[in-house]
Each structure stands twice: as C-alpha cells, then as structure tokens.
C-alpha cells in the first residue's frame, strides 16, 4: 500500500530499499519465587547472562570497521562499562537473594528504578540516557530467555541494502546495521539527541525517529524510501516518487563533494562583501572539524561541557588548559569563550552549585545570573579566560544579559579579577574584547545601550525566540509556536544589528538560525555580516553566501520586515531563495 508516514528526521540523506522489520524482541518477564536452595544457582545464571552480554558487546566492538571515529566505539564501551557497574553487576544479585526471586524479575525491578531516575532529570540529553539502560537490559533478558542473538548480530544477508524498521535501536545495533550494509533506519521511538541519532549523523546513515506505529504500518520486505531531511517515509513509492527521490539523492551526493571544495574558498558574496563565517564549539573534538571546514575562528565556545557529568567543578587550571588549547589550535583567529551558561535545561549534576530550591527554569537563576551570584564559580573561569588570552585571540562573551546593571556588575568583576592577576604577576590581555549575547528581548530592545559598553554583540536566536514568544525551547507541546520568522523576532534581530552598526561594533549571530541555510539570505539582507554556525553547517552557509547578491537581498528583505504575518514572511523567503538560485543559474 502506498503510504506517507512522517517522523523526526535526525540524519539527512535519501535511502531506498526493502523494509527489514525488527519486531521488539523483549521476552515476556514473569515473576516467581524460588525455593531457598535454588537462590545461588539463580545468581550464577544471572552472572553467566551478564558475562555473555559482555562477550556479545566485545565481539561487536571487534567488528567496528577501521577508520570509524573513536567516539563511535565509545558508545559500545559505555554499554560494556554499564554491565560492569554495580547497578547491573550487584544490585540485581542482591534482589535475587533478598526477595528469592528469579533473575529476570530482579533485573526488571532494577531497570524500572534506573529508568525512573533518568526520567526525573531535567537535562533532555541525560533523560534520553534511559535508552542505554533499556538496550543493556534487553540484551541480558534475551540471553536469560535463551533467545537467539538479535538478527542484526547474525549478519542476515537480507539486511544488505535494506532499511531497518524498529521500535528502537541501540548504538550497538546501528553499528551492526552499518556492518551488514543496511542503508537507513526508521524507529518508532527515540529523539534527536539520543546516542543512536548522534551516531547516525556521524556515520552519515539516513534516519528518521518517532514514526508512530511504523512496525504496524510497514510490511516486511516492501519497498520503502526515506528522506532523512524531511522526516518522510514512503511505502511502495510510485515510479514518479522514486525518480524524484533518486534525483534528490544524486543531487545531495554531488552537493557534499562540491561543498568540501569550498573549505579553502573565501566567504564572500557575489557582489564582493566579505562575510565572517565562524563556528560553534560544543565539544573539544569539534575544533578539528571546524578547522577542516575553514572556519574563520570560533564564534561561540560553549564552556558548559567542561562542567557537566562530573561531581566537582573544573579547576581554574583545567579551564585555563582547555581555553589555551582552543586559542592555540585556532592560530590567531578569534576564539569566543562564552562564560558559563548553566541553569534551565543545562543543570549541573554537582550538588555544590545546586543553590536554588526551585526546579530549574529558563526564567530562573541561569547563565550570568548564576555566575554573578556565585563568585566562586565565576571568578576561576574569568581568571582562566584572562590567563589564556595571551595565547591567541581570545574574546569573552557573556550570556543572557537582561539589563545594563547586570553588564556593569560583570565588567566590575572582570576588572577586579584583572587587578588580582596583575598583583600576582600573572599575564593576561588587558584589552581582551568583551561581548554580550543578545538573547533576551530586553537586551535586544536596549541593544544600543549595550553596544556602547561592549566590544561586540552576538545574537542567540535559540533563546531570543524562546523568550520573545514565551515558548520553552525544550517543551515539545509548544514547539509549534517556536518560530524564527515571527515578525517580533525579526524586528529584535534587526534592532540588534542596527545598534551594533550605529556603535561601530561587530554583530554576529550564533544561534541555530545562523546555521540554517533557509535563513542565510534573509539575514544577509538584514545586514548581518558575521555568522557562527554548527560545524556541519558551515560550508552549506558559505555556499549560499557565495551565490548571493547583497544589494538585491537588502531590497527584498525590506518587504519581509514590513510584514506582520509569519506565513507571508515564509513565502517571501522562499521567493528570495528561489530568485537568488535562478540568478546564479
Ligand atoms: C542561543 O541561545 O541562541 C545560543 C547560541 O545559546 P544556547 O543555545 O547555548 O543557549
Ligand atoms: Mg542561549
């Protein structure tokens, strides 16, 4: 039957192949009480299953093809480590002994406990880690039930060229999918920040998650086609759709090759305007990618990763080292270190700094508010940034400023830290540029005043949109309201750009909007001359810059800014994009 199903595209690309259904194979879990004399035997059965699970994972790890990024092997390693952790190695054993219950039931109780802990977490990334618990538990339960290994692990030859349809897939499954030559996957569950989605993007496997009832709606062996960018699944596509998708696939392949050639080319519009193109760094590994892509520096270095998933805070020395490394790696190009932006969805798992009795809120003690309240958190970071500033072109950027008073307070602390370093005979760049993120509507409305006291501005659209539209950026119940093209958002962006021009300081944009090719021409037309994009989007944005004529875009954008209707704005943007493409061709 010809159907179109939709989900969330998490890894772009077109895949066409036969559906290979992986029905959930979680065996039924029964509870029973054991006679006392069989308890030790049950413990031994559980331990043997644990050892077998570890063996299976190790053998998968050994099959990882050469040249696979180290981070991918790390996913498997995480599951091996989980099996060795007391949560799996000891806790179920204790339950078997104390409750005299069967191994399956003990493991299930432990699973439920662990999953409830993860589900209670506010950090969306950590919340999805419950998937890892399920993947590990399912593996052990299958072994306890004497079920044959997962079809993926049997390297079924029918997997070659197939598209996997599953309830959920673990990162280990995904490696096997790649090993068996499957070309894509769709799952009923999962989210864009799950390990499996991250891995699919890293491996370049087209993938769609969250396709409701996929296992019921797609039959085994039928031909399906998936578009990982649009999040679209076509079952038994007609010849015309197939032709269209194949053409799109060819086009995408050509596009990737063409883009790679742009890394050494300048970022300049057709009519000669140089546009600064930098990248966002979320993890230290990103620095290699952005250097390869030819970024003109780091426009946003998120320092939160240094503080996450640990019990203590990184010392001044550890931070100094990280910032120095970034400064040196970028060889004299600007490296914009953003001071700590914790709070809201980025909570610290560090009891020491959990200072608010309220649940974290995007409107609460977040980012610079938290730093100003906690000098013992803020000052070591400022010292580290200042000390590292002599090793390259480091800049400091303050997130979530909402009032001038707050900015003055920050500037005072920075001056005080400088005096302290001077007194200690430690070197720093006296003139380190200090910039502010404009991501709260009050800051955008007062951008002119901020611009008079700062060296640069950077528009954080992720938050600017959330705060302007009162739409929590991580709440999927309201994400239909999250609209970068909302006229109010566009006006605030425009005000900020103009304020920077008036004060004669640079204005960049580092929110996701800067890396979305649909908006590049609009932003150019609005006068934006500095973009900081996610590493993977840099060349895509550069290619659009190179094929744009600023003079024409400026004129076309005026119409957009005069409109109060997102729908109309979206149509006009499509027109701008199409017109420029035609102009190029
Ligand atoms: C933003 O808000 O646009 C931004 C870049 O910061 P973050 O996504 O880290 O909040
Ligand atoms: Mg932000």
Coordinates of C-alpha atoms and ligand atoms in Angstrom, one line a residue:
X1 CA 0.0 0.0 0.0
X2 CA 1.2 3.5 -0.9
X3 CA 1.6 5.4 2.4
X4 CA 3.4 8.5 3.5
X5 CA 4.5 8.4 7.2
X6 CA 6.3 11.2 9.0
X7 CA 8.6 11.4 11.9
X8 CA 11.6 13.5 13.0
X9 CA 14.4 13.4 10.5
X10 CA 17.6 13.1 12.6
X11 CA 20.2 12.3 9.9
X12 CA 19.8 13.7 6.4
X13 CA 20.0 11.7 3.2
X14 CA 17.8 9.6 1.0
X15 CA 17.7 5.8 1.3
X16 CA 15.6 3.5 -0.8
X17 CA 15.4 -0.2 0.0
X18 CA 13.3 -3.1 1.3
X19 CA 11.9 -2.8 4.8
X20 CA 13.5 -5.2 7.3
X21 CA 11.3 -5.3 10.3
X22 CA 12.9 -5.8 13.7
X23 CA 9.9 -6.5 15.9
X24 CA 10.5 -5.8 19.5
X25 CA 12.0 -9.0 20.9
X26 CA 11.9 -8.2 24.6
X27 CA 10.9 -11.6 26.1
X28 CA 7.9 -11.7 28.4
X29 CA 9.1 -11.2 32.0
X30 CA 7.5 -13.3 34.7
X31 CA 7.9 -13.1 38.4
X32 CA 8.3 -16.2 40.5
X33 CA 9.6 -17.1 44.0
X34 CA 12.4 -19.6 44.2
X35 CA 13.0 -22.2 46.9
X36 CA 15.8 -21.1 49.1
X37 CA 18.2 -23.8 47.9
X38 CA 18.0 -22.6 44.3
X39 CA 18.9 -19.0 45.0
X40 CA 22.6 -19.4 44.5
X41 CA 22.0 -21.2 41.2
X42 CA 19.8 -18.3 40.1
X43 CA 22.6 -15.8 41.0
X44 CA 25.0 -17.9 38.9
X45 CA 22.5 -17.9 36.0
X46 CA 22.3 -14.1 36.2
X47 CA 26.1 -13.7 36.3
X48 CA 26.5 -16.0 33.3
X49 CA 24.0 -13.9 31.3
X50 CA 25.9 -10.8 32.3
X51 CA 29.2 -12.4 31.1
X52 CA 27.5 -13.5 27.8
X53 CA 26.2 -10.0 27.2
X54 CA 29.6 -8.5 27.8
X55 CA 31.0 -11.1 25.3
X56 CA 28.5 -10.1 22.7
X57 CA 29.3 -6.4 23.0
X58 CA 33.0 -7.1 22.8
X59 CA 32.6 -9.1 19.7
X60 CA 30.6 -6.2 18.2
X61 CA 33.3 -3.8 19.2
X62 CA 35.8 -6.0 17.4
X63 CA 33.8 -5.8 14.2
X64 CA 33.9 -2.0 14.1
X65 CA 35.5 -1.1 10.8
X66 CA 38.8 0.6 10.7
X67 CA 38.6 4.4 10.5
X68 CA 35.4 4.6 12.4
X69 CA 35.6 7.6 14.7
X70 CA 36.7 6.8 18.2
X71 CA 33.5 8.4 19.6
X72 CA 31.5 5.6 18.0
X73 CA 33.5 2.8 19.7
X74 CA 32.9 4.7 22.9
X75 CA 29.2 4.1 22.6
X76 CA 29.8 0.4 22.8
X77 CA 32.3 0.9 25.6
X78 CA 29.6 2.7 27.6
X79 CA 27.4 -0.4 27.5
X80 CA 30.3 -2.7 28.5
X81 CA 31.0 -0.3 31.4
X82 CA 27.4 -0.3 32.4
X83 CA 27.5 -4.1 32.6
X84 CA 30.4 -3.8 34.9
X85 CA 28.8 -1.2 37.1
X86 CA 27.3 -2.2 40.4
X87 CA 23.9 -1.1 39.2
X88 CA 23.9 -4.1 36.9
X89 CA 26.6 -6.4 38.4
X90 CA 25.5 -6.2 42.1
X91 CA 22.0 -4.7 42.6
X92 CA 20.1 -7.5 40.8
X93 CA 22.1 -10.1 42.6
X94 CA 21.1 -8.5 45.9
X95 CA 17.4 -8.5 44.8
X96 CA 17.6 -12.2 43.8
X97 CA 19.0 -13.0 47.3
X98 CA 16.7 -10.8 49.4
X99 CA 13.5 -11.4 47.5
X100 CA 14.3 -15.0 46.5
X101 CA 13.0 -14.0 43.0
X102 CA 14.1 -15.1 39.5
X103 CA 16.9 -13.2 37.7
X104 CA 14.5 -11.7 35.1
X105 CA 12.3 -10.2 37.7
X106 CA 15.3 -8.8 39.7
X107 CA 16.7 -7.2 36.6
X108 CA 13.4 -5.7 35.6
X109 CA 13.0 -4.1 39.0
X110 CA 16.4 -2.7 38.8
X111 CA 15.7 -1.4 35.3
X112 CA 12.5 0.3 36.4
X113 CA 14.4 2.0 39.3
X114 CA 17.2 3.3 37.0
X115 CA 14.7 4.5 34.3
X116 CA 12.7 6.4 36.9
X117 CA 15.9 8.2 38.0
X118 CA 16.8 9.2 34.4
X119 CA 13.2 10.3 33.6
X120 CA 13.2 12.6 36.6
X121 CA 16.2 14.5 35.2
X122 CA 15.7 17.9 33.7
X123 CA 18.5 17.7 31.2
X124 CA 16.9 16.4 28.0
X125 CA 20.2 14.8 27.0
X126 CA 20.5 12.8 30.2
X127 CA 16.9 11.9 30.1
X128 CA 17.5 10.1 26.8
X129 CA 20.2 8.0 28.6
X130 CA 17.4 5.8 29.8
X131 CA 17.5 4.3 26.3
X132 CA 21.0 3.0 27.1
X133 CA 19.6 1.3 30.3
X134 CA 16.9 -0.4 28.2
X135 CA 19.4 -1.5 25.5
X136 CA 21.6 -3.2 28.1
X137 CA 18.7 -4.7 30.0
X138 CA 17.1 -6.1 26.8
X139 CA 20.4 -7.8 25.8
X140 CA 20.6 -9.6 29.2
X141 CA 16.9 -10.5 29.2
X142 CA 17.2 -12.1 25.7
X143 CA 20.1 -14.2 27.0
X144 CA 18.2 -15.2 30.1
X145 CA 15.3 -16.3 27.9
X146 CA 17.7 -18.3 25.6
X147 CA 16.6 -16.3 22.7
X148 CA 18.8 -16.4 19.7
X149 CA 21.0 -13.4 19.1
X150 CA 19.5 -10.3 17.5
X151 CA 19.0 -10.8 13.7
X152 CA 21.4 -7.9 13.3
X153 CA 24.1 -9.8 15.1
X154 CA 23.6 -12.9 12.9
X155 CA 24.6 -10.7 10.0
X156 CA 21.5 -11.8 8.0
X157 CA 22.4 -11.3 4.3
X158 CA 18.9 -9.9 3.7
X159 CA 20.0 -6.8 5.6
X160 CA 22.2 -5.7 2.8
X161 CA 20.6 -2.6 1.2
X162 CA 17.6 -2.8 3.5
X163 CA 16.0 -0.1 5.6
X164 CA 15.6 -1.2 9.2
X165 CA 12.2 -0.5 10.8
X166 CA 12.3 -1.0 14.5
X167 CA 10.7 0.1 17.8
X168 CA 14.1 1.4 18.9
X169 CA 17.7 0.8 18.1
X170 CA 20.7 0.9 20.3
X171 CA 24.0 2.4 19.1
X172 CA 25.4 -1.2 19.0
X173 CA 22.5 -2.2 16.7
X174 CA 23.4 0.8 14.5
X175 CA 27.0 -0.3 14.1
X176 CA 25.7 -3.8 13.1
X177 CA 23.3 -2.1 10.6
X178 CA 26.3 -0.4 9.0
X179 CA 28.3 -3.6 9.1
X180 CA 25.5 -5.6 7.4
X181 CA 25.2 -2.9 4.7
X182 CA 21.7 -1.7 5.6
X183 CA 21.2 1.8 4.1
X184 CA 18.9 3.6 6.6
X185 CA 16.6 3.2 9.5
X186 CA 13.4 4.4 11.0
X187 CA 12.3 3.9 14.6
X188 CA 9.0 4.4 16.4
X189 CA 10.7 5.8 19.5
X190 CA 13.9 7.8 20.0
X191 CA 14.7 11.5 19.8
X192 CA 17.1 13.8 18.0
X193 CA 19.6 13.9 21.0
X194 CA 19.7 10.1 21.6
X195 CA 23.1 8.4 21.2
X196 CA 21.7 6.5 18.2
X197 CA 20.7 9.7 16.4
X198 CA 24.0 11.3 17.1
X199 CA 25.8 8.2 15.8
X200 CA 23.6 8.0 12.6
X201 CA 24.6 11.6 11.8
X202 CA 28.3 10.7 12.5
X203 CA 28.0 7.7 10.2
X204 CA 26.0 9.5 7.5
X205 CA 23.1 7.0 7.7
X206 CA 19.8 8.5 6.7
X207 CA 17.5 8.1 9.7
X208 CA 14.0 9.1 11.0
X209 CA 12.8 8.6 14.6
X210 CA 9.4 9.0 16.2
X211 CA 7.5 7.4 13.3
X212 CA 4.3 6.4 15.1
X213 CA 3.2 2.7 14.6
X214 CA 5.9 2.2 11.9
X215 CA 6.0 -1.6 12.7
X216 CA 2.3 -1.9 12.2
X217 CA 2.1 0.2 9.1
X218 CA 5.0 -1.1 7.1
X219 CA 5.2 -4.7 6.0
X220 CA 8.4 -6.8 5.9
X221 CA 10.2 -6.7 2.6
X222 CA 8.1 -4.0 1.0
X223 CA 9.9 -1.3 -0.9
X224 CA 10.3 1.9 1.1
X225 CA 12.0 5.2 0.6
X226 CA 13.1 7.6 3.4
X227 CA 14.1 11.3 3.3
X228 CA 16.1 11.9 6.4
X229 CA 16.0 15.6 6.0
X230 CA 12.2 15.9 5.7
X231 CA 11.5 13.1 8.1
X232 CA 9.3 11.4 5.4
X233 CA 8.8 7.7 4.8
X234 CA 7.1 6.5 1.6
X235 CA 5.9 2.9 1.4
X236 CA 5.8 1.2 -2.0
X237 CA 6.5 4.6 -3.7
X238 CA 5.2 5.0 -7.2
X239 CA 7.7 5.3 -10.1
X240 CA 7.5 9.1 -10.2
X241 CA 8.3 9.5 -6.5
X242 CA 11.1 7.1 -6.8
X243 CA 12.5 9.1 -9.7
X244 CA 12.2 12.3 -7.7
X245 CA 14.0 10.8 -4.7
X246 CA 16.8 9.2 -6.7
X247 CA 17.4 12.5 -8.4
X248 CA 17.5 14.2 -4.9
X249 CA 19.9 11.6 -3.7
X250 CA 22.2 12.1 -6.7
X251 CA 22.0 15.9 -6.1
X252 CA 22.8 15.5 -2.4
X253 CA 25.9 13.4 -3.2
X254 CA 27.1 15.9 -5.7
X255 CA 26.4 18.7 -3.2
X256 CA 28.6 17.1 -0.5
X257 CA 31.5 16.8 -2.9
X258 CA 31.0 20.4 -4.1
X259 CA 30.8 21.7 -0.5
X260 CA 34.0 20.1 0.6
X261 CA 35.8 22.1 -2.2
X262 CA 34.6 25.3 -0.6
X263 CA 36.6 25.0 2.6
X264 CA 39.6 27.0 1.3
X265 CA 37.5 29.4 -0.7
X266 CA 36.7 32.9 0.8
X267 CA 33.4 33.6 2.3
X268 CA 32.3 36.5 0.1
X269 CA 29.1 37.5 -1.7
X270 CA 28.8 37.7 -5.5
X271 CA 28.9 41.5 -5.2
X272 CA 32.1 41.4 -3.1
X273 CA 31.0 41.7 0.5
X274 CA 33.2 39.7 2.9
X275 CA 31.1 37.8 5.4
X276 CA 32.8 36.4 8.5
X277 CA 32.0 32.7 9.0
X278 CA 32.9 31.2 12.3
X279 CA 31.7 28.0 14.0
X280 CA 30.2 27.0 17.3
X281 CA 32.2 24.6 19.5
X282 CA 30.3 22.4 21.9
X283 CA 32.9 19.7 22.5
X284 CA 36.7 20.0 22.1
X285 CA 36.6 17.4 19.2
X286 CA 34.6 20.0 17.2
X287 CA 37.7 22.1 16.8
X288 CA 39.2 19.6 14.2
X289 CA 36.0 19.6 12.2
X290 CA 35.8 23.4 12.0
X291 CA 39.4 23.8 11.1
X292 CA 38.9 21.3 8.2
X293 CA 35.8 23.3 7.1
X294 CA 37.9 26.5 7.1
X295 CA 36.1 28.5 9.8
X296 CA 37.4 32.0 10.5
X297 CA 37.5 31.3 14.2
X298 CA 35.2 30.2 16.9
X299 CA 32.1 32.4 17.3
X300 CA 30.7 30.5 20.3
X301 CA 32.7 28.2 22.6
X302 CA 30.1 26.7 25.0
X303 CA 32.0 26.1 28.2
X304 CA 29.2 24.1 29.8
X305 CA 30.7 20.8 28.6
X306 CA 33.6 21.3 31.0
X307 CA 31.2 21.4 33.9
X308 CA 28.8 18.6 33.0
X309 CA 28.7 14.9 34.0
X310 CA 31.0 15.3 36.9
X311 CA 30.7 15.8 40.7
X312 CA 33.3 18.6 41.1
X313 CA 33.8 21.8 39.1
X314 CA 36.8 22.0 36.8
X315 CA 39.6 23.9 38.4
X316 CA 40.9 27.2 37.1
X317 CA 43.9 25.2 35.8
X318 CA 41.8 22.7 33.9
X319 CA 39.8 25.5 32.3
X320 CA 43.0 27.5 31.5
X321 CA 44.3 24.5 29.7
X322 CA 41.1 24.0 27.7
X323 CA 40.9 27.6 26.6
X324 CA 44.6 27.8 25.9
X325 CA 44.3 24.7 23.7
X326 CA 41.4 26.3 21.7
X327 CA 43.3 29.6 21.4
X328 CA 46.5 27.8 20.1
X329 CA 44.6 25.5 17.8
X330 CA 42.9 28.4 16.0
X331 CA 46.2 30.0 15.3
X332 CA 45.4 33.7 15.9
X333 CA 41.8 33.5 14.7
X334 CA 39.2 34.8 17.2
X335 CA 38.1 32.3 19.8
X336 CA 34.9 33.5 21.6
X337 CA 34.7 31.8 25.0
X338 CA 31.3 32.2 26.4
X339 CA 31.1 32.3 30.2
X340 CA 29.2 29.6 31.9
X341 CA 25.6 29.2 30.8
X342 CA 24.1 26.8 33.3
X343 CA 20.6 26.6 34.5
X344 CA 17.3 25.9 32.8
X345 CA 17.8 22.8 30.6
X346 CA 21.5 22.7 31.3
X347 CA 21.6 21.8 35.0
X348 CA 24.7 20.9 36.9
X349 CA 25.0 17.5 38.4
X350 CA 27.1 18.9 41.1
X351 CA 25.5 19.2 44.4
X352 CA 27.7 22.0 45.5
X353 CA 26.3 24.5 43.0
X354 CA 22.7 23.4 43.2
X355 CA 21.8 26.5 45.0
X356 CA 18.2 27.2 44.1
X357 CA 15.5 25.3 45.9
X358 CA 13.2 25.7 42.9
X359 CA 13.2 23.4 39.9
X360 CA 15.4 24.9 37.1
X361 CA 13.5 27.3 34.9
X362 CA 14.5 29.2 31.7
X363 CA 13.4 32.3 33.6
X364 CA 15.4 31.5 36.7
X365 CA 18.9 31.6 38.0
X366 CA 20.6 30.8 34.7
X367 CA 23.8 31.8 32.9
X368 CA 25.2 35.2 34.0
X369 CA 22.7 35.4 36.8
X370 CA 24.0 32.3 38.4
X371 CA 27.6 33.4 37.8
X372 CA 27.1 36.8 39.5
X373 CA 25.5 35.1 42.4
X374 CA 28.3 32.6 42.8
X375 CA 31.7 34.3 42.6
X376 CA 33.4 31.0 43.5
X377 CA 32.0 29.6 40.2
X378 CA 32.6 32.7 38.1
X379 CA 35.9 34.1 39.2
X380 CA 38.0 31.0 38.4
X381 CA 36.5 30.9 34.9
X382 CA 37.3 34.6 34.4
X383 CA 40.8 34.0 35.6
X384 CA 41.2 31.1 33.3
X385 CA 39.9 33.0 30.3
X386 CA 42.1 36.0 31.0
X387 CA 45.2 34.0 31.6
X388 CA 44.6 32.0 28.4
X389 CA 44.1 35.3 26.5
X390 CA 47.8 35.7 25.9
X391 CA 48.0 32.5 23.8
X392 CA 45.8 33.6 21.0
X393 CA 43.0 35.9 20.0
X394 CA 40.6 35.1 22.8
X395 CA 37.4 37.0 23.4
X396 CA 35.0 36.8 26.3
X397 CA 31.2 36.6 25.8
X398 CA 28.5 37.0 28.4
X399 CA 25.3 35.0 28.0
X400 CA 21.7 36.0 28.9
X401 CA 22.3 39.7 29.8
X402 CA 19.0 41.3 30.5
X403 CA 19.9 44.7 32.0
X404 CA 22.7 47.2 31.8
X405 CA 23.2 46.9 35.6
X406 CA 23.9 43.3 35.2
X407 CA 26.5 44.2 32.5
X408 CA 28.1 46.8 34.7
X409 CA 28.4 44.3 37.5
X410 CA 30.1 41.8 35.2
X411 CA 32.5 44.4 33.9
X412 CA 33.4 45.3 37.5
X413 CA 34.1 41.7 38.4
X414 CA 36.3 41.4 35.3
X415 CA 38.3 44.5 36.3
X416 CA 38.7 43.1 39.8
X417 CA 39.9 39.8 38.5
X418 CA 42.4 41.6 36.2
X419 CA 43.7 43.6 39.2
X420 CA 44.1 40.3 41.1
X421 CA 46.0 38.7 38.3
X422 CA 48.3 41.8 38.0
X423 CA 49.0 41.7 41.7
X424 CA 50.0 38.1 41.3
X425 CA 52.3 38.8 38.4
X426 CA 50.2 36.7 36.0
X427 CA 49.9 37.7 32.4
X428 CA 46.7 38.5 30.5
X429 CA 45.5 40.6 27.6
X430 CA 44.4 43.9 29.2
X431 CA 42.3 44.6 26.1
X432 CA 40.6 41.3 25.8
X433 CA 37.4 42.0 23.8
X434 CA 34.2 41.5 25.9
X435 CA 31.0 40.8 24.1
X436 CA 27.4 40.2 25.1
X437 CA 24.9 37.7 23.9
X438 CA 21.7 39.3 22.8
X439 CA 19.2 36.6 23.6
X440 CA 16.7 38.2 25.9
X441 CA 14.1 40.6 24.4
X442 CA 15.0 43.3 26.9
X443 CA 18.6 43.2 25.8
X444 CA 17.6 43.4 22.1
X445 CA 15.3 46.4 22.8
X446 CA 18.2 48.1 24.7
X447 CA 20.9 46.9 22.3
X448 CA 22.0 50.4 21.6
X449 CA 22.9 50.9 25.2
X450 CA 24.6 47.5 25.5
X451 CA 26.6 48.3 22.3
X452 CA 28.1 51.4 23.9
X453 CA 29.7 49.3 26.6
X454 CA 30.7 46.2 24.7
X455 CA 33.2 45.3 22.0
X456 CA 30.8 43.0 20.1
X457 CA 27.3 41.6 20.2
X458 CA 26.2 38.1 19.3
X459 CA 22.5 37.2 18.8
X460 CA 21.5 34.0 20.4
X461 CA 18.4 33.2 18.5
X462 CA 17.7 29.9 20.3
X463 CA 16.9 31.8 23.4
X464 CA 15.7 35.0 21.8
X465 CA 12.9 33.1 20.1
X466 CA 12.0 31.2 23.3
X467 CA 11.9 34.3 25.4
X468 CA 10.2 36.6 22.8
X469 CA 7.5 34.1 22.1
X470 CA 7.2 32.7 25.7
X471 CA 7.8 29.2 24.3
X472 CA 10.0 26.8 26.2
X473 CA 12.5 25.6 23.6
X474 CA 12.6 22.1 25.0
X475 CA 8.8 21.6 25.5
X476 CA 7.5 19.6 22.5
X477 CA 3.9 20.5 23.5
X478 CA 4.5 24.1 22.5
X479 CA 7.2 23.8 19.9
X480 CA 4.7 24.6 17.1
X481 CA 4.9 28.2 18.4
X482 CA 8.7 28.3 18.2
X483 CA 9.1 30.4 15.0
X484 CA 12.3 32.1 13.9
X485 CA 10.3 34.0 11.3
X486 CA 7.9 35.6 13.8
X487 CA 7.8 39.3 12.9
X488 CA 8.6 40.2 16.6
X489 CA 11.8 38.0 16.5
X490 CA 12.9 39.5 13.1
X491 CA 12.4 43.0 14.4
X492 CA 14.5 42.3 17.5
X493 CA 17.2 40.9 15.3
X494 CA 17.1 43.9 13.1
X495 CA 17.3 46.3 16.0
X496 CA 20.3 44.5 17.3
X497 CA 22.2 44.6 14.0
X498 CA 21.4 48.3 13.6
X499 CA 22.5 49.0 17.2
X500 CA 25.9 47.4 16.5
X501 CA 26.3 49.3 13.3
X502 CA 25.5 52.6 15.0
X503 CA 28.0 52.0 17.7
X504 CA 30.6 50.7 15.2
X505 CA 31.0 47.3 16.8
X506 CA 30.5 43.9 15.1
X507 CA 27.3 42.0 15.5
X508 CA 27.3 38.2 15.0
X509 CA 24.6 35.6 15.2
X510 CA 25.4 32.2 16.9
X511 CA 22.0 30.7 17.4
X512 CA 20.9 27.8 15.2
X513 CA 19.2 30.2 12.9
X514 CA 22.7 31.3 11.7
X515 CA 23.4 27.8 10.6
X516 CA 20.1 27.2 8.8
X517 CA 20.6 27.7 5.1
X518 CA 16.9 28.7 4.7
X519 CA 17.6 32.0 6.6
X520 CA 21.1 32.9 5.3
X521 CA 19.8 35.2 2.6
X522 CA 17.3 36.9 4.9
X523 CA 20.0 37.5 7.5
X524 CA 22.4 38.9 4.8
X525 CA 19.6 41.1 3.6
X526 CA 19.1 42.3 7.2
X527 CA 22.7 43.4 7.3
X528 CA 24.2 40.5 9.3
X529 CA 27.9 40.1 8.4
X530 CA 29.1 37.6 11.0
X531 CA 27.7 34.1 11.3
X532 CA 28.7 31.4 13.7
X533 CA 27.2 28.0 12.7
X534 CA 27.3 24.4 14.0
X535 CA 30.4 22.9 12.4
X536 CA 28.4 20.7 10.0
X537 CA 26.5 23.6 8.5
X538 CA 29.4 26.0 7.9
X539 CA 30.1 25.1 4.2
X540 CA 26.4 24.9 3.4
X541 CA 26.0 28.5 4.6
X542 CA 29.2 29.6 2.8
X543 CA 27.9 28.2 -0.5
X544 CA 24.8 30.4 -0.1
X545 CA 26.8 33.5 0.8
X546 CA 28.9 32.9 -2.3
X547 CA 25.8 32.8 -4.5
X548 CA 24.1 35.9 -3.0
X549 CA 24.0 39.5 -4.1
X550 CA 23.8 41.7 -1.1
X551 CA 22.4 44.7 -2.9
X552 CA 19.4 42.8 -4.2
X553 CA 18.8 41.0 -0.9
X554 CA 18.7 44.2 1.0
X555 CA 15.9 45.4 -1.2
X556 CA 13.9 42.2 -1.0
X557 CA 14.3 41.9 2.8
X558 CA 12.7 45.3 3.3
X559 CA 9.4 43.8 2.2
X560 CA 9.8 41.0 4.7
X561 CA 10.4 43.3 7.6
X562 CA 7.3 45.3 6.7
X563 CA 5.1 42.2 7.1
X564 CA 3.4 41.1 10.3
X565 CA 2.5 37.6 9.1
X566 CA 4.9 34.6 9.6
X567 CA 3.1 32.8 6.7
X568 CA 3.6 35.7 4.3
X569 CA 7.2 36.1 5.5
X570 CA 7.9 32.4 4.9
X571 CA 6.5 32.7 1.3
X572 CA 8.7 35.8 0.7
X573 CA 11.8 34.0 2.0
X574 CA 11.1 31.1 -0.4
X575 CA 10.9 33.7 -3.1
X576 CA 14.2 35.3 -2.2
X577 CA 15.9 31.9 -2.1
X578 CA 14.4 30.9 -5.4
X579 CA 15.2 34.2 -7.0
X580 CA 18.9 34.1 -5.9
X581 CA 19.2 30.5 -7.1
X582 CA 17.8 31.5 -10.5
X583 CA 20.1 34.5 -10.6
X584 CA 23.0 32.1 -10.0
X585 CA 21.9 29.7 -12.7
Ligands
LIG1 C1 21.3 30.8 21.8 O1 20.5 30.9 22.7 O2 21.0 31.0 20.6 C2 22.7 30.3 22.0 C3 23.5 30.2 21.0 O3 23.0 29.8 23.2 P1 22.5 28.4 23.8 O4 21.8 27.6 22.6 O5 23.7 27.7 24.3 O6 21.5 28.8 24.8
LIG2 MG1 21.3 30.9 24.7

